[in-house]
XYZ file of C-alpha atoms in Angstrom:
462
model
C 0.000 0.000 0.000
C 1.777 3.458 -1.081
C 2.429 5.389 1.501
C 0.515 9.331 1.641
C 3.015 12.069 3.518
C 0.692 13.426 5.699
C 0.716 17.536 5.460
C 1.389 19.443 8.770
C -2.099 20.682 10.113
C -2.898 24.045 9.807
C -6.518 23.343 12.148
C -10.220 23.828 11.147
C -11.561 25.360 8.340
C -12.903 28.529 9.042
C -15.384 30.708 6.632
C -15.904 34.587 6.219
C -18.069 36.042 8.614
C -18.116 33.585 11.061
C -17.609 34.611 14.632
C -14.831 33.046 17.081
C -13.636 33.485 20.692
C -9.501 33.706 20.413
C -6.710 34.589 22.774
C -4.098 36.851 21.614
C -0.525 34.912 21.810
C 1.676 37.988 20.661
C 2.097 40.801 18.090
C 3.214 40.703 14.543
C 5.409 42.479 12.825
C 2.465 44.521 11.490
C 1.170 45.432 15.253
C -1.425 43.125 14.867
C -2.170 40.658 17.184
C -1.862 36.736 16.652
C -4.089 34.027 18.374
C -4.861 30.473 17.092
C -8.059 29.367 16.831
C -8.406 25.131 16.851
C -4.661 25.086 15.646
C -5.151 27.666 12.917
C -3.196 30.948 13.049
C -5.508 34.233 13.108
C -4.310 37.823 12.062
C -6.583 40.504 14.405
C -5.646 44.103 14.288
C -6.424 45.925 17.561
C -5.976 43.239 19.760
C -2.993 43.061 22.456
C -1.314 39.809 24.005
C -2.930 38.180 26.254
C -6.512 39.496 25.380
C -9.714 37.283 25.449
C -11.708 38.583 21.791
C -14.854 37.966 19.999
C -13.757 38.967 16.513
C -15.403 37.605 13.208
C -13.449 35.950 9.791
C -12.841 38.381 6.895
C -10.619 36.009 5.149
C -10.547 32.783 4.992
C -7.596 31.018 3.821
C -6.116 27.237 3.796
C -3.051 28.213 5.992
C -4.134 31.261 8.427
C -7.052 33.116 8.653
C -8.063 37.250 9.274
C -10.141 39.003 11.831
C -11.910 42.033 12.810
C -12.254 43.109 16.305
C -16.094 42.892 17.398
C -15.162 42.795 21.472
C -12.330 42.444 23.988
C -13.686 40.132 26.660
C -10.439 39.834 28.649
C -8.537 43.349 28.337
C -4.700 43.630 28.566
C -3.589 45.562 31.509
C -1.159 47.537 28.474
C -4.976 48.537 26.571
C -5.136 52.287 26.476
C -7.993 54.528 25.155
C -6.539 55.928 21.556
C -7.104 59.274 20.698
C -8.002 59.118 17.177
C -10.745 56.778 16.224
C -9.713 56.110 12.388
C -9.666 52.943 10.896
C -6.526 53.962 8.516
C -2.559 53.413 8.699
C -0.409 55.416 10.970
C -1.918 54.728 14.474
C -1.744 50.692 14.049
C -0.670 50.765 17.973
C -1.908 53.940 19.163
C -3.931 51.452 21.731
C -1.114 50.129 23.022
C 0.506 51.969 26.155
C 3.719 53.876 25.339
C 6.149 51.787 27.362
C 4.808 48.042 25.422
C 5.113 50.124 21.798
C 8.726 50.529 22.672
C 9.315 46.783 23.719
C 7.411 46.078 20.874
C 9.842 47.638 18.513
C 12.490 46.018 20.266
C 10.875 42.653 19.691
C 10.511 43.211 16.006
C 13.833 43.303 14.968
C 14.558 40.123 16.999
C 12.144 38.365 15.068
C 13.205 39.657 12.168
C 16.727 38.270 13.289
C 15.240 34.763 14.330
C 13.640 34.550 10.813
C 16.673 35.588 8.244
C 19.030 34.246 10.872
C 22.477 36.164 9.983
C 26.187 34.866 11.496
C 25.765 35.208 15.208
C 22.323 36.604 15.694
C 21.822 35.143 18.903
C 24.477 37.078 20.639
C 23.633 40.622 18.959
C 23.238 43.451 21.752
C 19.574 44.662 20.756
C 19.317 48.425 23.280
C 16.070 49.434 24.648
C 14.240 51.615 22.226
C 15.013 55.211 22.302
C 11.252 56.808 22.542
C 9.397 60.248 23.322
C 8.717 61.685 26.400
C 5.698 63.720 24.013
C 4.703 60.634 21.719
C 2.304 62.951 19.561
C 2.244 65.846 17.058
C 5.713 65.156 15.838
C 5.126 64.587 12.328
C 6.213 67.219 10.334
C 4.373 66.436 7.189
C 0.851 65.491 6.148
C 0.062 63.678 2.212
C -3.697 63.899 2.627
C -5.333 62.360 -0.844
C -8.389 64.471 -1.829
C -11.766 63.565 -2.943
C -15.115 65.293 -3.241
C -18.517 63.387 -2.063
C -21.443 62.982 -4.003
C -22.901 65.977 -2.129
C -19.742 68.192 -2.987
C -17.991 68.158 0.347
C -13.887 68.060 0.076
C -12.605 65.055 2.372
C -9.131 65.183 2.686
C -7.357 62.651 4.649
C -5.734 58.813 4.596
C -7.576 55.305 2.859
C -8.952 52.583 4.790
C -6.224 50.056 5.735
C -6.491 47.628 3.024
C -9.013 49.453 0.721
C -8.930 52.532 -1.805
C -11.565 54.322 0.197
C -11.217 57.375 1.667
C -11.359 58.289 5.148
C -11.925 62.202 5.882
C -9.400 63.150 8.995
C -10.876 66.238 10.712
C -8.138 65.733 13.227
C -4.687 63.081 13.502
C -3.221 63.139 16.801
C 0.486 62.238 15.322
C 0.197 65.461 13.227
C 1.046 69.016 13.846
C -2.061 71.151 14.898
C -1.310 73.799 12.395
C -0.728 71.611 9.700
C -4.425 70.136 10.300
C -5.561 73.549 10.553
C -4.097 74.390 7.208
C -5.486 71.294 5.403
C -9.381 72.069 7.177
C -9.085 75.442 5.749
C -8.142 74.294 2.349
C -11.230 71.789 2.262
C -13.156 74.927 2.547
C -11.815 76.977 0.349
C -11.845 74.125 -2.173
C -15.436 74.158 -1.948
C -16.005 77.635 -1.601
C -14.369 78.044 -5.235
C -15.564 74.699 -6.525
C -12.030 73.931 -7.501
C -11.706 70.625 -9.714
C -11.221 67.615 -7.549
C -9.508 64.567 -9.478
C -12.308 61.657 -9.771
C -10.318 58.057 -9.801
C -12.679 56.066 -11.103
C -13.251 58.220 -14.182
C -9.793 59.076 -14.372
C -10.877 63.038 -14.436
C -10.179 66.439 -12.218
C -7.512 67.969 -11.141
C -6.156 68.213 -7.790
C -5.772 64.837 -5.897
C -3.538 65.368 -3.397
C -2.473 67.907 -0.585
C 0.974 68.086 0.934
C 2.080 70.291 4.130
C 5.158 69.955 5.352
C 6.168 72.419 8.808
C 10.092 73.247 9.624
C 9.713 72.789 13.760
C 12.763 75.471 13.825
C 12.206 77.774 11.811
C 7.791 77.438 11.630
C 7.736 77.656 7.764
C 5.355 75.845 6.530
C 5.548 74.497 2.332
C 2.119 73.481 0.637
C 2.069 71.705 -2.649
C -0.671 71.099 -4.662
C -0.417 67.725 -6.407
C -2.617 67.936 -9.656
C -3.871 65.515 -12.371
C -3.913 68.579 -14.721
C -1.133 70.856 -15.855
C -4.292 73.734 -15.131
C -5.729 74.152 -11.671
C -8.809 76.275 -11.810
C -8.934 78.553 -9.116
C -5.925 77.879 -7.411
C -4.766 82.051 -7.392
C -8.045 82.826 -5.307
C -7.385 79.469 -2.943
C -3.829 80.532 -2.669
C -4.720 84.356 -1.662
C -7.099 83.224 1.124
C -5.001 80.740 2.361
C -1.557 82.716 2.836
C -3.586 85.454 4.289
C -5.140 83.210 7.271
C -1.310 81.442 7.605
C 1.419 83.723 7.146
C 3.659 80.945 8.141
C 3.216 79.097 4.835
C 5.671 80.654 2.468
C 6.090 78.211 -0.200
C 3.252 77.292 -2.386
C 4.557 74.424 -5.025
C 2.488 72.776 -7.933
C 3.404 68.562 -8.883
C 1.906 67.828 -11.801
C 1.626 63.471 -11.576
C -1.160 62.546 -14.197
C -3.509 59.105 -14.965
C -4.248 56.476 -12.575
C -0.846 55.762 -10.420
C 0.148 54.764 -7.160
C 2.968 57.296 -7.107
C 1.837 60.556 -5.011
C 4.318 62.958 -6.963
C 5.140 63.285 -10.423
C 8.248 64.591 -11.742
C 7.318 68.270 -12.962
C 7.121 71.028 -9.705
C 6.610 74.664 -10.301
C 6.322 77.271 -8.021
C 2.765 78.836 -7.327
C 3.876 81.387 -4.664
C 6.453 82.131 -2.234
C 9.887 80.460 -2.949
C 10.800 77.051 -3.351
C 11.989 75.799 -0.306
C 11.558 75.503 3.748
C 14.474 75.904 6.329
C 14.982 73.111 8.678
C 17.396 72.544 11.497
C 18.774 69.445 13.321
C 21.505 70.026 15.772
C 23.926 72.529 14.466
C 23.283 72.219 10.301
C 20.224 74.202 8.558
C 18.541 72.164 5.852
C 16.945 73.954 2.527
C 13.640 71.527 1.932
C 11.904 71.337 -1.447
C 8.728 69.679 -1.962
C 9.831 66.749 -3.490
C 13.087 66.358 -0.967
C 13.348 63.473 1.598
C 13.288 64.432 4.998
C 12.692 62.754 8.174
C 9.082 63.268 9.504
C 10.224 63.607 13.181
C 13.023 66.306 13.486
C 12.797 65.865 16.978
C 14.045 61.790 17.308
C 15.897 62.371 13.920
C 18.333 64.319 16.311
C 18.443 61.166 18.640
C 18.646 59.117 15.760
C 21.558 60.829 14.003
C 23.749 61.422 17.535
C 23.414 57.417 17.514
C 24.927 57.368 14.144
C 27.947 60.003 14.877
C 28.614 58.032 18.103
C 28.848 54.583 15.906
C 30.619 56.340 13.524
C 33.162 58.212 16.182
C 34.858 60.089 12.681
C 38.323 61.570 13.471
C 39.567 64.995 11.044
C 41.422 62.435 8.672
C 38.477 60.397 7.865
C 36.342 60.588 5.060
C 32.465 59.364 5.430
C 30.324 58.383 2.302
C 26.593 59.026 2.294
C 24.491 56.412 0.738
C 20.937 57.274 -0.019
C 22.122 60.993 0.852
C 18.817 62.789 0.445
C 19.206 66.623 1.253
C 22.394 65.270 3.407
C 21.348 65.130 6.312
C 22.702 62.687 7.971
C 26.885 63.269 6.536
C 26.491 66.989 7.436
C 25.103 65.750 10.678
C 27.465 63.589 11.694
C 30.709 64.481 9.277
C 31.416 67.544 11.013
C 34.909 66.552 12.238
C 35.268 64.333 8.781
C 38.019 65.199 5.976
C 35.355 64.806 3.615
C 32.004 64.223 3.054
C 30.561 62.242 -0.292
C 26.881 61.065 -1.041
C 24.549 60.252 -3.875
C 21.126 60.057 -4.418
C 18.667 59.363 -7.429
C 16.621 62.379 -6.780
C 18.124 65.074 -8.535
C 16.283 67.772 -6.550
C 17.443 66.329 -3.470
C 21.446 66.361 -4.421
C 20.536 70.023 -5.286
C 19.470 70.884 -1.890
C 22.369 68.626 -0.358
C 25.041 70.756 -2.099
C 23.317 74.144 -0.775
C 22.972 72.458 2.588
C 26.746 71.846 2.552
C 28.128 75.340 1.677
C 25.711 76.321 4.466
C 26.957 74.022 7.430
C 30.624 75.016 5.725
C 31.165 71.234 5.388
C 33.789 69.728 2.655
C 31.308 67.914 0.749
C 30.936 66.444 -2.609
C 27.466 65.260 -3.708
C 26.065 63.420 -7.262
C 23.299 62.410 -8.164
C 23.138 58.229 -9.076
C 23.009 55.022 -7.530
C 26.198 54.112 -4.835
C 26.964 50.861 -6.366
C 27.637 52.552 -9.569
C 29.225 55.970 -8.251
C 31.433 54.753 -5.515
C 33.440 52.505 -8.151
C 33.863 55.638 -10.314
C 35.193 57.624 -7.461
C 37.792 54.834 -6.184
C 38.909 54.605 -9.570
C 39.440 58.310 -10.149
C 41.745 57.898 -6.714
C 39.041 58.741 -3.765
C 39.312 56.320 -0.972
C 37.215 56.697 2.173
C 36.947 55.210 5.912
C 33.707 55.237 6.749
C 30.287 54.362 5.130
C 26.553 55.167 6.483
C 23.516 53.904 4.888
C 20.144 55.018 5.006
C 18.070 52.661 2.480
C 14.084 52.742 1.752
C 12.048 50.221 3.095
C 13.286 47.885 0.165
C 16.864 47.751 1.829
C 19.867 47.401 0.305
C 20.300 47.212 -3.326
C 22.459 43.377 -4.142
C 24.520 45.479 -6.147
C 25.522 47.941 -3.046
C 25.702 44.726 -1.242
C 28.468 43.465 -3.604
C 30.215 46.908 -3.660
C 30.445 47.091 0.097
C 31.977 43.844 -0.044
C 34.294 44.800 -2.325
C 35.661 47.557 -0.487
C 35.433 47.146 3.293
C 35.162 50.409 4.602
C 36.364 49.932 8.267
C 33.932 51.952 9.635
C 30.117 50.687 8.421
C 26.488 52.144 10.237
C 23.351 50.569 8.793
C 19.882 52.789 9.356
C 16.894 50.579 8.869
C 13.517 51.830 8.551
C 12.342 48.126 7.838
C 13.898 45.208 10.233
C 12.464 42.840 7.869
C 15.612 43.801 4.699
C 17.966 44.462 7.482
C 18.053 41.227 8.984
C 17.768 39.714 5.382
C 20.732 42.272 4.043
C 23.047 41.366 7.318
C 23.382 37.640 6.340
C 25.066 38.442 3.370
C 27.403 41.902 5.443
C 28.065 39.410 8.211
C 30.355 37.592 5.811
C 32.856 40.539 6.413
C 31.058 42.666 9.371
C 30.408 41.617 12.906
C 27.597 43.454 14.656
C 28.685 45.238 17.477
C 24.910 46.435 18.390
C 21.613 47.445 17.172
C 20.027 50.770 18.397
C 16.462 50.915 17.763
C 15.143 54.409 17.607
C 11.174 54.980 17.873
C 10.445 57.304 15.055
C 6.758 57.262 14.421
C 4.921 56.472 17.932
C 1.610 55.166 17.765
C 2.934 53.199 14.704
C 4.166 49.385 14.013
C 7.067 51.132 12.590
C 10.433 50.492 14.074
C 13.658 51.801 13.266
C 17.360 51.128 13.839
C 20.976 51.900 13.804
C 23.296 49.209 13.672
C 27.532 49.599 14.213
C 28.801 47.097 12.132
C 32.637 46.758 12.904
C 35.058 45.354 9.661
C 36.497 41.711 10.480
């Protein structure tokens, strides 16, 4: 009789809708909590460890299973009352108190590290978080998406997590209070002047999405407009109001990004009113922001975060540091104070634009291109530049294989990783263990109320 290999069970078979009683095991990587329900693993958002739930199926599938929250039964002594009552991104914890989001973070790079396993995981030094004593109104930038109802009213605000519908945000406890004051004021004004609101599903309108971005030193604020249309209808009598009410905004920028596309910005800006750019500061260095520049949307832990990386780094007057993923420089000027020489790259043009202006500002010896590092740091070695130290800052993709090699390659001796994304950290340091050790990981809370978790990791050459 042949012999049938008997799959691993994965427990009952569940259907949509249904309602089940589950106790919460842990959190995800997501924030969401996980409980099994007759052997079968169950993905509930809103629910904490160690919480009795009634929650009901909204997907049913052969290997795990997702929930909604309907009640908590048994409450965990960490449950706090949220501020904001939203059901979009960006506050995926805010129910969770403070002092567990912080462990939590913690948590998630160690099972990020238990899941790619790198050389010696087990014995990495993972710190406490680094949090805020304020964990709110610290982000320095709203991208509200804009729609108009069926009844003419603006919404402006974030989608539904998991959907394309729109959820109107009247208030956002992570944001700044005059930035939400700005963006309210603009939803009447749009609809005072019936301005052309883009349509998605007919692919028609103009303006689809509103961006405010505040400098917490200086109090400039920069609005942008981002537009389906080259014409926006309207937008000089919008624009005259609006600066009139906030004197603090003093950029007003137009991105053109037609058609249907996931991509908020497009790739032509023009200036509406004002001038082009904001003023930052973090620590000693002023930062020139334009609207398409990357910037960190908490100056106030991107201080923390970047006196982390200098101490990693610990650059003497005869080193020279390159800047991967530069952006508007921020972190090289930051920390490459004391450095011989500064280098970095970026693939946003606008963004290597405002590094070099930031540089003859902070009086730094700098040299920035615009391009990809695994490209541009071979050209410079071969034209005779050598350099010490490395720091990169990746997106959430992590490091490009390419980079990877490069790195290899060349060995700086000093190497700090910033991850925004455990997940591509732990999977890039299998392949940088080969010629790094990890001295520690620093995880640094940057968005509070969020799953997010970010870190800095001294990597010391073998």
């Amino acid at each position: 009789m042949k012999q049938v290999k008997r799959q691993p069970s994965t427990g009952v078979q569940l259907k949509k809708g249904q309602k089940i009683v589950v106790t919460i095991k842990r959190l995800g990587i997501n924030g969401e909590g996980i409980g099994y329900y007759k052997r079968k693993i169950v993905f509930i958002p809103k629910t904490l460890p160690g919480e009795v739930v009634l929650a009901q199926i909204t997907e049913a599938k052969t290997k795990y299973a997702k929930a909604r929250l309907l009640k908590v039964k048994q409450a965990s002594e960490k449950r706090v009352t949220p501020i904001d009552k939203y059901d979009v991104g960006g506050i995926e914890l805010e129910h969770l108190a403070y002092d567990a989001q912080l462990e939590f973070k913690r948590d998630v790079i160690a099972q990020a590290l238990e899941k790619f396993k790198p050389k010696g995981y087990k014995n990495y030094e993972l710190r406490p978080t680094l949090g805020m004593a304020e964990p709110y109104h610290y982000r320095n930038k709203a991208q509200f998406q804009v729609r108009k109802t069926k009844e003419g009213k603006v919404m402006a605000g974030l989608y539904k997590e998991n959907s394309h519908q729109l959820v109107d945000l009247p208030t956002f406890a992570t944001q700044r209070d005059l930035t939400m004051q700005i963006i309210r004021e603009l939803c009447s004004l749009l609809e005072k002047w019936q301005v052309s609101i883009y349509d998605e599903r007919k692919n028609q309108g103009s303006l689809k999405t509103i961006v405010v971005r505040e400098a917490f030193a200086t109090g400039e604020v920069q609005l942008v407009f981002v537009t389906n249309t080259l014409q926006l209808p309207h937008k000089n009598e919008v624009i005259a109001e609006i600066l009139q009410k906030f004197p603090a905004i003093v950029s007003v920028m137009q991105n053109i990004n037609p058609g249907r596309t996931s991509l908020v910005w497009g790739k032509e800006t023009q200036l509406l009113a004002g001038k082009e750019s904001i003023t930052e500061k973090i620590g000693d260095v002023w930062f020139d922001l334009s609207a398409r520049a990357f910037f960190q949307m908490n100056p106030k832990q991107t201080e923390v975060l970047y006196d982390e990386v200098k101490k990693a780094l610990a650059l003497s007057e005869s080193e020279t540091l390159v800047d991967a993923y530069c952006g508007v420089g921020t972190i090289g000027l930051y920390v490459g104070k004391n450095a011989q020489e500064i280098r970095g790259m970026d693939i946003i043009a606008e963004s290597i634009s405002d590094a070099q202006k930031n540089a003859q500002k902070a009086q730094r010896k700098a040299h920035y291109e615009t391009g990809k590092a695994e490209e541009l740091l071979p050209k410079w070695i071969k034209a005779g530049f050598s350099f010490d130290a490395l720091v990169v800052d990746p997106p959430r993709t992590g490091l490009d294989d390419a980079l990877i090699a490069t790195i290899l390659k060349y060995r700086p001796e000093k190497f700090v990783y910033v991850s925004c994304n455990p997940s591509t950290l732990a999977r890039d340091l299998v392949k940088l263990t080969a010629a790094y050790d990890v001295s520690y990981i620093q995880s640094v809370d940057m968005f509070p109320q969020t799953a997010r978790a970010e870190a800095v990791v001294k990597l010391q050459r073998k």
